[in-house]
XYZ file of C-alpha atoms in Angstrom:
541
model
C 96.565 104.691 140.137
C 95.517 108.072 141.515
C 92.279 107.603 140.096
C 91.612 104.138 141.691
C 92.627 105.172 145.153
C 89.884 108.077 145.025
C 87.527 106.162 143.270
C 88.265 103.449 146.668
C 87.960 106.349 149.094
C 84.413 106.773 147.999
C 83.160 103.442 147.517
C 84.492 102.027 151.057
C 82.175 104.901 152.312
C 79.321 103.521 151.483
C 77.805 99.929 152.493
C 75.720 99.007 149.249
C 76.242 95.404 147.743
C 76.117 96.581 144.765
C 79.229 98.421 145.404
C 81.303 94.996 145.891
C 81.626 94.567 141.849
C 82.942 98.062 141.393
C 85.485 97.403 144.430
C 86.662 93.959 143.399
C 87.064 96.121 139.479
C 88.656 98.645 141.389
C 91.046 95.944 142.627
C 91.947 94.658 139.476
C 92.670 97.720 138.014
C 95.203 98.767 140.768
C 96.620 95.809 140.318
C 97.253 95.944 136.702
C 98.332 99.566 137.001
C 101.300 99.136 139.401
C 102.388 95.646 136.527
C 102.255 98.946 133.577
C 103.391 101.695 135.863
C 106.547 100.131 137.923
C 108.072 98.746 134.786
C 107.524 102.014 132.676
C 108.484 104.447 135.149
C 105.237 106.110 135.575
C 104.997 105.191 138.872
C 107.982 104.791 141.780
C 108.283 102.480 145.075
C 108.218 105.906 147.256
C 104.297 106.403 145.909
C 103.124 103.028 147.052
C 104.790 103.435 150.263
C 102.385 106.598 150.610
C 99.416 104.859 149.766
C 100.135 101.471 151.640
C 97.141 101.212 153.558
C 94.275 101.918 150.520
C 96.592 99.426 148.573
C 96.449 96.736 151.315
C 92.734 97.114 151.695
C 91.924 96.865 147.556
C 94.308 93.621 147.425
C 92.707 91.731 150.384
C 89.556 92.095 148.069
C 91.384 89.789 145.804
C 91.874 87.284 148.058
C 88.143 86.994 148.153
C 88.137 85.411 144.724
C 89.012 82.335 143.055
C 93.051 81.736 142.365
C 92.655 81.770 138.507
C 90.520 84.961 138.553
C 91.529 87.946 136.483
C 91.880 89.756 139.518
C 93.942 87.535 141.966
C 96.233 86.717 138.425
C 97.234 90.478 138.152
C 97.970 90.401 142.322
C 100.046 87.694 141.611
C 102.499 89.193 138.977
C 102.292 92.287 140.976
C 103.674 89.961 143.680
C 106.368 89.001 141.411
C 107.570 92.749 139.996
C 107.204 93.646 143.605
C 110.374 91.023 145.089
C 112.788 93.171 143.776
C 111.417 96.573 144.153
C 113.510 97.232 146.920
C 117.160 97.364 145.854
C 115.321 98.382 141.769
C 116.991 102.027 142.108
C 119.989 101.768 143.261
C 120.716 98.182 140.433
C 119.418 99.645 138.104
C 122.764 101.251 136.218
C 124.567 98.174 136.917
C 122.002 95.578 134.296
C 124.282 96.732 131.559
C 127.530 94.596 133.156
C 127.828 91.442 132.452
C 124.881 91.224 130.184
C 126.256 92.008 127.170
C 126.608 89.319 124.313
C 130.696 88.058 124.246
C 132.621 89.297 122.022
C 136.087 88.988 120.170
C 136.873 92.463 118.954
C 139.220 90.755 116.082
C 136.031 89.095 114.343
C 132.302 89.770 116.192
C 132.383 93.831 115.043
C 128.998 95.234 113.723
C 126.100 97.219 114.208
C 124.078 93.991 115.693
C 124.537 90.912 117.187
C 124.864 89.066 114.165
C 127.115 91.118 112.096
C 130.638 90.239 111.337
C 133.295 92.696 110.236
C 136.226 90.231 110.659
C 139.792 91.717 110.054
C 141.325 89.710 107.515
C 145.052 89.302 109.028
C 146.094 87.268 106.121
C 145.965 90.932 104.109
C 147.824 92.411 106.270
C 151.719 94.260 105.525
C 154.298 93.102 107.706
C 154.314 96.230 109.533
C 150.711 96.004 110.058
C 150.096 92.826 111.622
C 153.382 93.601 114.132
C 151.500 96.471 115.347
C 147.434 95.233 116.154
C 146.528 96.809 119.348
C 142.966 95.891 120.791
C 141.368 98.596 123.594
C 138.550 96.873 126.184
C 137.555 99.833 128.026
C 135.106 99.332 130.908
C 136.441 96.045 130.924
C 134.151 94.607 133.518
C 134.053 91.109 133.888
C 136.725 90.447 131.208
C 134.404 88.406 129.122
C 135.374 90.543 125.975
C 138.903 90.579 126.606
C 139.205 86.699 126.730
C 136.333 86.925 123.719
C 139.723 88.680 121.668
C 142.157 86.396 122.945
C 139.655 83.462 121.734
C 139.240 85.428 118.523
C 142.846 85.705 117.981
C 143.626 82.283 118.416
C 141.662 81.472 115.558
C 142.664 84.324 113.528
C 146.257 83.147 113.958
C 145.850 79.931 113.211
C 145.255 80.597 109.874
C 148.221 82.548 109.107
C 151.219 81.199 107.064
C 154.318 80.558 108.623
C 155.894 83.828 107.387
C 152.958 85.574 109.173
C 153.002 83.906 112.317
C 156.427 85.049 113.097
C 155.514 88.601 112.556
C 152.422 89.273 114.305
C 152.097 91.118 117.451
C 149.061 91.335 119.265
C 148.460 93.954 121.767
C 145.304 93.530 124.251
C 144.892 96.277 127.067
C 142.452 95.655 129.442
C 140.984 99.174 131.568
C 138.702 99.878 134.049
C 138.573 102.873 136.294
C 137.515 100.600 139.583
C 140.619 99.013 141.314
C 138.821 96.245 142.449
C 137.187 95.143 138.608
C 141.133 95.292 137.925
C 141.943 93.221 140.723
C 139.522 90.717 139.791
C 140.779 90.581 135.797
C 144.407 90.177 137.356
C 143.259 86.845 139.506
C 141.232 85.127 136.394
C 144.546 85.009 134.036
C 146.863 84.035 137.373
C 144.562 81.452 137.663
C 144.904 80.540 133.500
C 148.654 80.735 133.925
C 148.323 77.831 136.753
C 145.426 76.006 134.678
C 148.593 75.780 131.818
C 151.089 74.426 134.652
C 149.048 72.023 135.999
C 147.591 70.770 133.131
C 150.288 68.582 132.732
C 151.486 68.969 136.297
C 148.569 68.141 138.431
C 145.436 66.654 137.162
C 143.250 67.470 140.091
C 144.408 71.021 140.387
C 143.642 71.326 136.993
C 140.260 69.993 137.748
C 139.821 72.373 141.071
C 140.613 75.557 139.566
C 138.239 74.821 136.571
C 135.631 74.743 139.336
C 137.245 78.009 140.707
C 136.667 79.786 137.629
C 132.940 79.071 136.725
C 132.502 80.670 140.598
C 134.814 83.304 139.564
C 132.365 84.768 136.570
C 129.537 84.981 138.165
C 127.987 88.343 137.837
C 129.574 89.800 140.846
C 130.646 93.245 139.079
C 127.196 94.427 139.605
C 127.564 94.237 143.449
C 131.421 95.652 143.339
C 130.230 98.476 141.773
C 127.287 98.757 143.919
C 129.591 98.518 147.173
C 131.776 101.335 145.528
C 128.801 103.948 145.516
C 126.950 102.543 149.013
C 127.599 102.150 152.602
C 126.530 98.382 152.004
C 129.414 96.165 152.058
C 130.453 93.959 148.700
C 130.609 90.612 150.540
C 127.347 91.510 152.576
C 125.840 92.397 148.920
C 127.610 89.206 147.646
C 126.680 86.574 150.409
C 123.121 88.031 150.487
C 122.860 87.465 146.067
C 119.942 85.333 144.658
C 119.205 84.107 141.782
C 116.276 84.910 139.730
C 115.768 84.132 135.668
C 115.290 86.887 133.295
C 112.839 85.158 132.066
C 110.849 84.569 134.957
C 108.179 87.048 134.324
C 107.335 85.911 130.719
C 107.073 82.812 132.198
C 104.720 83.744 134.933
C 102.272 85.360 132.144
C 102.236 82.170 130.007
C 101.386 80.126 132.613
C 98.813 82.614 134.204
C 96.442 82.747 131.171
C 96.625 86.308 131.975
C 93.601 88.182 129.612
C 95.665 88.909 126.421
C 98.617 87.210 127.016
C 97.401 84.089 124.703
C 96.244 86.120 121.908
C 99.018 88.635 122.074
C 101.341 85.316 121.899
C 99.778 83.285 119.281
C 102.277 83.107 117.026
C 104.424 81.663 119.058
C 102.112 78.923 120.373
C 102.011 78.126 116.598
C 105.429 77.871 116.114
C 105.559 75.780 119.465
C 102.895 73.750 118.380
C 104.571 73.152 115.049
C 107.850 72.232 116.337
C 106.082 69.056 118.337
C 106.201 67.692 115.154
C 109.479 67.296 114.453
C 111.359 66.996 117.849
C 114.678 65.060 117.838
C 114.797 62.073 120.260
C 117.633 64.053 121.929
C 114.553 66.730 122.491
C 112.460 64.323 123.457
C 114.576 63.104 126.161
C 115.117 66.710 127.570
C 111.902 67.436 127.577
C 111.010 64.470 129.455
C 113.598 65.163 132.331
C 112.368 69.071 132.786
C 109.237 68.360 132.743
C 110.120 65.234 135.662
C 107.918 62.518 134.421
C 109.620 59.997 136.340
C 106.363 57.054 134.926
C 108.404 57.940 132.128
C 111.915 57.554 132.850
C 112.905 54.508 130.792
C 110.817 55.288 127.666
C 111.904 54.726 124.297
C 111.544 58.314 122.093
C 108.578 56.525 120.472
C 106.405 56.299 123.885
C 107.551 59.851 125.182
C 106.357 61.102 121.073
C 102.798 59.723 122.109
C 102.591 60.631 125.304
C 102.838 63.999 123.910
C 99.485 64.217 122.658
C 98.028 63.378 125.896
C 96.028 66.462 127.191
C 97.928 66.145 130.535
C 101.329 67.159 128.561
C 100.795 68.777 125.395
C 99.641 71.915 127.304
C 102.697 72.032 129.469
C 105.563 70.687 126.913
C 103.538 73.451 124.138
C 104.587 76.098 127.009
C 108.003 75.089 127.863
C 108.467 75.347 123.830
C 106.801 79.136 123.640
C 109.115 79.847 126.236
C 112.499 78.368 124.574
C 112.051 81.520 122.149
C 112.011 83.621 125.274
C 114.638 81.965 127.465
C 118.169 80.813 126.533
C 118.672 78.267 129.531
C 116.494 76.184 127.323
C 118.678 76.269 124.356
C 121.573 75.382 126.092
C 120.025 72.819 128.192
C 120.641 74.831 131.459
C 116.893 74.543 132.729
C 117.432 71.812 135.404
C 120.726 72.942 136.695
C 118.887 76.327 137.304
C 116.344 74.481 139.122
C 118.933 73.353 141.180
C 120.995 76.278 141.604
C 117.419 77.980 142.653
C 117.359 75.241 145.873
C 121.279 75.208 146.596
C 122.655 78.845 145.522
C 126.098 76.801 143.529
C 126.439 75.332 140.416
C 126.796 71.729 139.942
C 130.668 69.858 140.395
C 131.436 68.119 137.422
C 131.695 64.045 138.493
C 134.986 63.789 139.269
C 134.549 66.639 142.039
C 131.354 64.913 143.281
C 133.521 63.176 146.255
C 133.998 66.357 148.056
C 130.102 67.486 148.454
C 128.280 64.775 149.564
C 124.590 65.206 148.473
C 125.240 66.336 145.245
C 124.583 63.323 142.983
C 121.302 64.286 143.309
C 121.398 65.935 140.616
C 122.187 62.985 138.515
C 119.263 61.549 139.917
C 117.372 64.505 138.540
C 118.738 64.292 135.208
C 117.683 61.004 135.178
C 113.975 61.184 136.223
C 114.862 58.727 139.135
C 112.245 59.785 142.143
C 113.747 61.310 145.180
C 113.634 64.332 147.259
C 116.171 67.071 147.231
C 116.817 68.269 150.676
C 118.088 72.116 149.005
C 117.720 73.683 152.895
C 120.502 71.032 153.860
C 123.028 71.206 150.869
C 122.392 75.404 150.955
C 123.429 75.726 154.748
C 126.556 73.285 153.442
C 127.155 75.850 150.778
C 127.170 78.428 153.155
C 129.377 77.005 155.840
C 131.846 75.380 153.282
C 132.073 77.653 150.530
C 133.695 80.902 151.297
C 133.582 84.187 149.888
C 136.807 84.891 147.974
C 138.435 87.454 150.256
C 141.258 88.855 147.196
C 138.542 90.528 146.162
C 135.927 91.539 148.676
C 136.275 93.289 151.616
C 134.918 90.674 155.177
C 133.532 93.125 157.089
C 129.687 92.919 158.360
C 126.947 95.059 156.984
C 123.075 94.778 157.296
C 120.732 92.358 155.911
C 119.525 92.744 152.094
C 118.700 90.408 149.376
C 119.369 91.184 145.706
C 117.721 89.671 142.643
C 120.180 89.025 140.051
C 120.416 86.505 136.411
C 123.196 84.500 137.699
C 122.844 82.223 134.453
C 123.099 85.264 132.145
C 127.150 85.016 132.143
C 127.086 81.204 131.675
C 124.077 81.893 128.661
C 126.771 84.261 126.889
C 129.521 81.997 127.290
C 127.668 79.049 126.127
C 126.417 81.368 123.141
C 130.078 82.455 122.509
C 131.068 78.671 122.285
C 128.599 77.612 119.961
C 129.157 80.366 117.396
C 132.845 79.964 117.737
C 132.744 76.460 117.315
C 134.303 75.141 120.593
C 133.767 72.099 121.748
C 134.275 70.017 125.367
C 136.568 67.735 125.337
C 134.229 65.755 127.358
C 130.749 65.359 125.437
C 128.562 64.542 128.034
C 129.293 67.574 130.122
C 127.036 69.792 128.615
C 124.313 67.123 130.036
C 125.331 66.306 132.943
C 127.096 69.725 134.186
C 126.226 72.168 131.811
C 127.726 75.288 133.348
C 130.844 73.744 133.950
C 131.144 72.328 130.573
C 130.577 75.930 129.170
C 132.615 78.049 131.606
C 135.686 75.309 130.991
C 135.322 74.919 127.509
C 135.721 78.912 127.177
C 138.638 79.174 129.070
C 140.237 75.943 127.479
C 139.614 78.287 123.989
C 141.618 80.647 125.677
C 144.295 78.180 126.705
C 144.678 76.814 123.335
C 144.775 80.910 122.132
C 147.673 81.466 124.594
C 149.442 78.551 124.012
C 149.345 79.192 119.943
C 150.736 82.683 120.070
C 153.344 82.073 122.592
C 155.646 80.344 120.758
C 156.397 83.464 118.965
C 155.625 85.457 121.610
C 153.015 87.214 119.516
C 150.605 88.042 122.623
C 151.238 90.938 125.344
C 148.485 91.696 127.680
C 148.401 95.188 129.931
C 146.011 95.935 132.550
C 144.978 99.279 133.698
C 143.450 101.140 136.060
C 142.862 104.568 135.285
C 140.248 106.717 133.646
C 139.723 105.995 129.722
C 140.023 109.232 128.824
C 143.133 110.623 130.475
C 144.963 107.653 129.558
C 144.572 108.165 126.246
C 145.736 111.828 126.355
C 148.825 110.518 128.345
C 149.302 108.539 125.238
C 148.520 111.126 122.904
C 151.080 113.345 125.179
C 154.113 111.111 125.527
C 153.388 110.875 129.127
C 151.497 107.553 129.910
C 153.462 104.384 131.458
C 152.782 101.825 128.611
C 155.986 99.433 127.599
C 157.531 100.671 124.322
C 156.610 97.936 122.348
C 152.820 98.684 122.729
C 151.759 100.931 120.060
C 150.339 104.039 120.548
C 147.542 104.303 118.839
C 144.621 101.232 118.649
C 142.414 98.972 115.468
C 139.678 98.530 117.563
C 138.300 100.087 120.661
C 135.438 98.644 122.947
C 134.170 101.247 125.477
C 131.484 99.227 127.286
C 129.038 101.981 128.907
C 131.502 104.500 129.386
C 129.478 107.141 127.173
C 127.049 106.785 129.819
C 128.595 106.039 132.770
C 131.382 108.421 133.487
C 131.722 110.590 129.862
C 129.624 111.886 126.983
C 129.672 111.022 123.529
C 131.079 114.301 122.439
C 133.961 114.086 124.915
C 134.882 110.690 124.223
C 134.406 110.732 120.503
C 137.331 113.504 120.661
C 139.868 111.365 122.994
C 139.477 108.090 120.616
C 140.151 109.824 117.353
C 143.213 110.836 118.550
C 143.347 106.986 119.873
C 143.083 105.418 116.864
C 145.455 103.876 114.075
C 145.527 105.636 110.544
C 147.372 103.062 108.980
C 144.661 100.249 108.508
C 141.297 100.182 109.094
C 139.665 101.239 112.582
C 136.799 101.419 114.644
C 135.461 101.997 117.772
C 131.853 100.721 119.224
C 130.081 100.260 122.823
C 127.371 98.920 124.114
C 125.394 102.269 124.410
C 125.990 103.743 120.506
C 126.351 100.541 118.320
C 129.172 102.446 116.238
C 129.503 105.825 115.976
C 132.621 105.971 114.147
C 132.098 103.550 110.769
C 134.712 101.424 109.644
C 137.300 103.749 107.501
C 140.668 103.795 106.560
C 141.126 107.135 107.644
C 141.149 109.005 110.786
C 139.882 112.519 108.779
């Protein structure tokens, strides 16, 4: 970068023409080295604010040339990286919550995402399985916790009778920050009232269903944030926006950025390849994200041909490259993020249509049927109807900011959770025509039906703490800590989140879990910064 801005000082000094080539390269490069040098580290926000004039004058150069030039191509995804330079810093710690892949720490235990080290309850002693004792430290969001419970259920139901009225499960749930507590505490209240009045009262069931996919959005990032800034958490909260993951692969597929094909041929391949054998259910999809409303009533056989038609196979063959990049497109979340981008809420299911007039669009969407979307309208709705939920963050005012956050990436993990689990909606066209929903509810209902099978025998106690990780466990290890007597001491399996690099050391923390940790059966402990760095043993020497 250094080396452009000189090389800029002395071209602009001189008036040759021939010197307009060398400034418009001298553009480009700039250009291309704040895309490397931003997203590597090499270069911070403070620099650029140094050089902001010289930087202005090389990319006004670019607006000289065409749009699909090289040049005005690597403006524009400098454009892109640049959106959420501001607030880069001071998020950046806070990426790792609620990002994380679900888990159940009684059956999703490895060294990867795809490893399984299930523990087989069924080979269990009697003392044993009266004594399991599950640790989420850095519980965050909860996601994990209700991945055990989930977990659990399963586990149990596979038991024989004998074994059912002998196990004990013990889940503690810790965080150091009040509030992340707090916020735990409210989601199972609002499971214990989901269990009254599912039977009770239909439509409450119904409304706090709705609650609860609004309730797990990724807010922890901007609680922590307001815990460590002078910014409030409902200023950080009300001011949120969406923005994909994904969105920057995207932009470089569709720019035809210099490389970008080449470096992703493979992938076009395999994109190219799967055209081939696309299910009609595919077909459909395809046909309502892409919005080809000419084609809204066409059998699978028209939409297979119209797929070799120049004016679609380029843009269905990149929708496809990017289903190996993007995880809304597995789960069929693309158009409800398309919406969510225009109204900042996730879509009611049907039955909670009545209340927000203006959003059966949506079904109009899903269905390729022509009409205009007034998002502007339905957002200001949003924002006048839809309050911030003040049990958790705090009302007062604060200044203007905007943050730039994956609000899909919990619903993505819960959706990804579901499928590998094996749960299913009870309502099958939910995932189609309110995906989130469908996934957020069907999660919880796993969690319901996990409750409801261990309570008979009253096989489930669940603790919450707030306290430091470490010093709890040394109150444990002590005699001193505050934990009913029928939780066990020591734990099978330990989840520390970040911790490690968040508020302790390995070293530190490694020496506070062995004491931690049952001798009895096997044990582990694992986070999300070292994979495992205890193995699976039988023994705590």
């Amino acid at each position: 970068m250094n080396a452009v801005l000189r090389s800029w000082s002395v071209v602009k000094s001189h008036s040759d023409s021939s010197d307009v080539l060398l400034s418009l390269k001298l553009s480009m490069h700039l250009a291309k080295s704040f895309n490397q040098g931003i997203q590597d580290g090499t270069i911070t926000a403070s620099i650029i604010e140094q050089n902001t004039s010289e930087i202005k004058e090389l990319k006004d150069l670019s607006l000289k040339e065409r749009e699909c030039s090289e040049n005005s191509q690597a403006w524009n995804i400098w454009k892109t990286i640049q959106s959420s330079l501001q607030h880069q810093d001071k998020l950046s710690h806070e990426a790792k919550f609620s990002m994380d892949p679900v888990i159940s720490l009684i059956s999703d235990w490895g060294t990867d995402d795809n490893a399984d080290d299930p523990i087989n309850l069924r080979s269990l002693s009697k003392d044993q399985i009266s004594q399991l004792s599950f640790l989420v430290a850095g519980v965050g969001d909860g996601c994990h916790g209700f991945g055990t419970i989930i977990g659990l259920g399963k586990a149990y139901n596979k038991l024989s009778a004998a074994q059912k009225k002998d196990i004990k499960v013990h889940v503690t749930l810790l965080n150091i920050h009040s509030l992340v507590i707090m916020r735990n505490l409210i989601l199972f209240m609002l499971i214990e009232k989901l269990i009254v009045a599912e039977k009770v009262d239909p439509q409450m069931h119904l409304e706090i269903q709705a609650t609860l996919i609004n309730s797990i959005k990724p807010i922890i990032p901007i609680i922590d944030f307001g815990l460590t800034n002078t910014m409030t958490s409902s200023t950080l909260l009300q001011n949120m926006k969406h923005k994909s993951s994904a969105e920057n692969i995207k932009l470089l597929i569709q720019s035809d950025y210099p490389g970008i094909r080449k470096s992703l041929a493979g992938q076009c391949w395999e994109a190219e390849q799967s055209l081939k054998s696309l299910s009609n259910e595919t077909l459909v999809y395809l046909r309502r994200v892409m919005h080809w409303p000419e084609l809204a009533i066409s059998s699978p056989r028209t939409l297979r041909q119209m797929l070799n038609m120049e004016k679609h196979w380029e843009q269905v063959v990149n929708f496809m490259m990017m289903a190996q990049f993007d995880q809304n497109i597995e789960l069929r979340l693309t158009l409800e993020e398309e919406w969510y981008g225009e109204v900042d809420v996730f879509i009611p299911p049907t039955f909670l249509l009545s209340k927000h007039p203006g959003f059966e669009a949506f079904s109009n969407i899903i269905h390729c049927i022509a009409e205009n979307v007034d998002g502007a309208k339905l957002k200001k709705m949003v924002l006048k109807d839809w309050k911030t939920n003040m049990t958790i963050l705090d009302a007062m005012g604060g200044d203007s900011i905007n943050i730039l956050i994956d609000t899909f990436g919990i619903i993505q993990q819960t959706g990804l959770f579901n499928k590998k689990h094996s749960l299913k909606n009870n309502d099958p066209q939910g995932e189609s025509k309110w995906p989130a929903y469908s996934y957020v509810t069907t999660f919880f209902d796993g969690i319901i039906d996990a409750i409801k099978s261990m309570h008979q025998e009253k096989g489930l106690k669940v603790k919450l703490i707030c306290r430091e990780v470490n010093q709890e466990l040394l109150k444990v290890w002590l005699g001193t800590d505050s934990k009913p007597t029928e939780f066990p001491k020591k734990f099978t399996r330990i989840w520390l989140s970040n911790i490690l690099d968040y508020t302790h050391g390995t070293l530190s923390t490694a020496m506070c879990m062995l004491l931690a940790l049952q001798d009895d059966m096997d044990f582990s402990v694992t986070s999300n910064f070292i994979h495992s760095f205890f193995p699976k043993t039988s023994s705590a020497t």
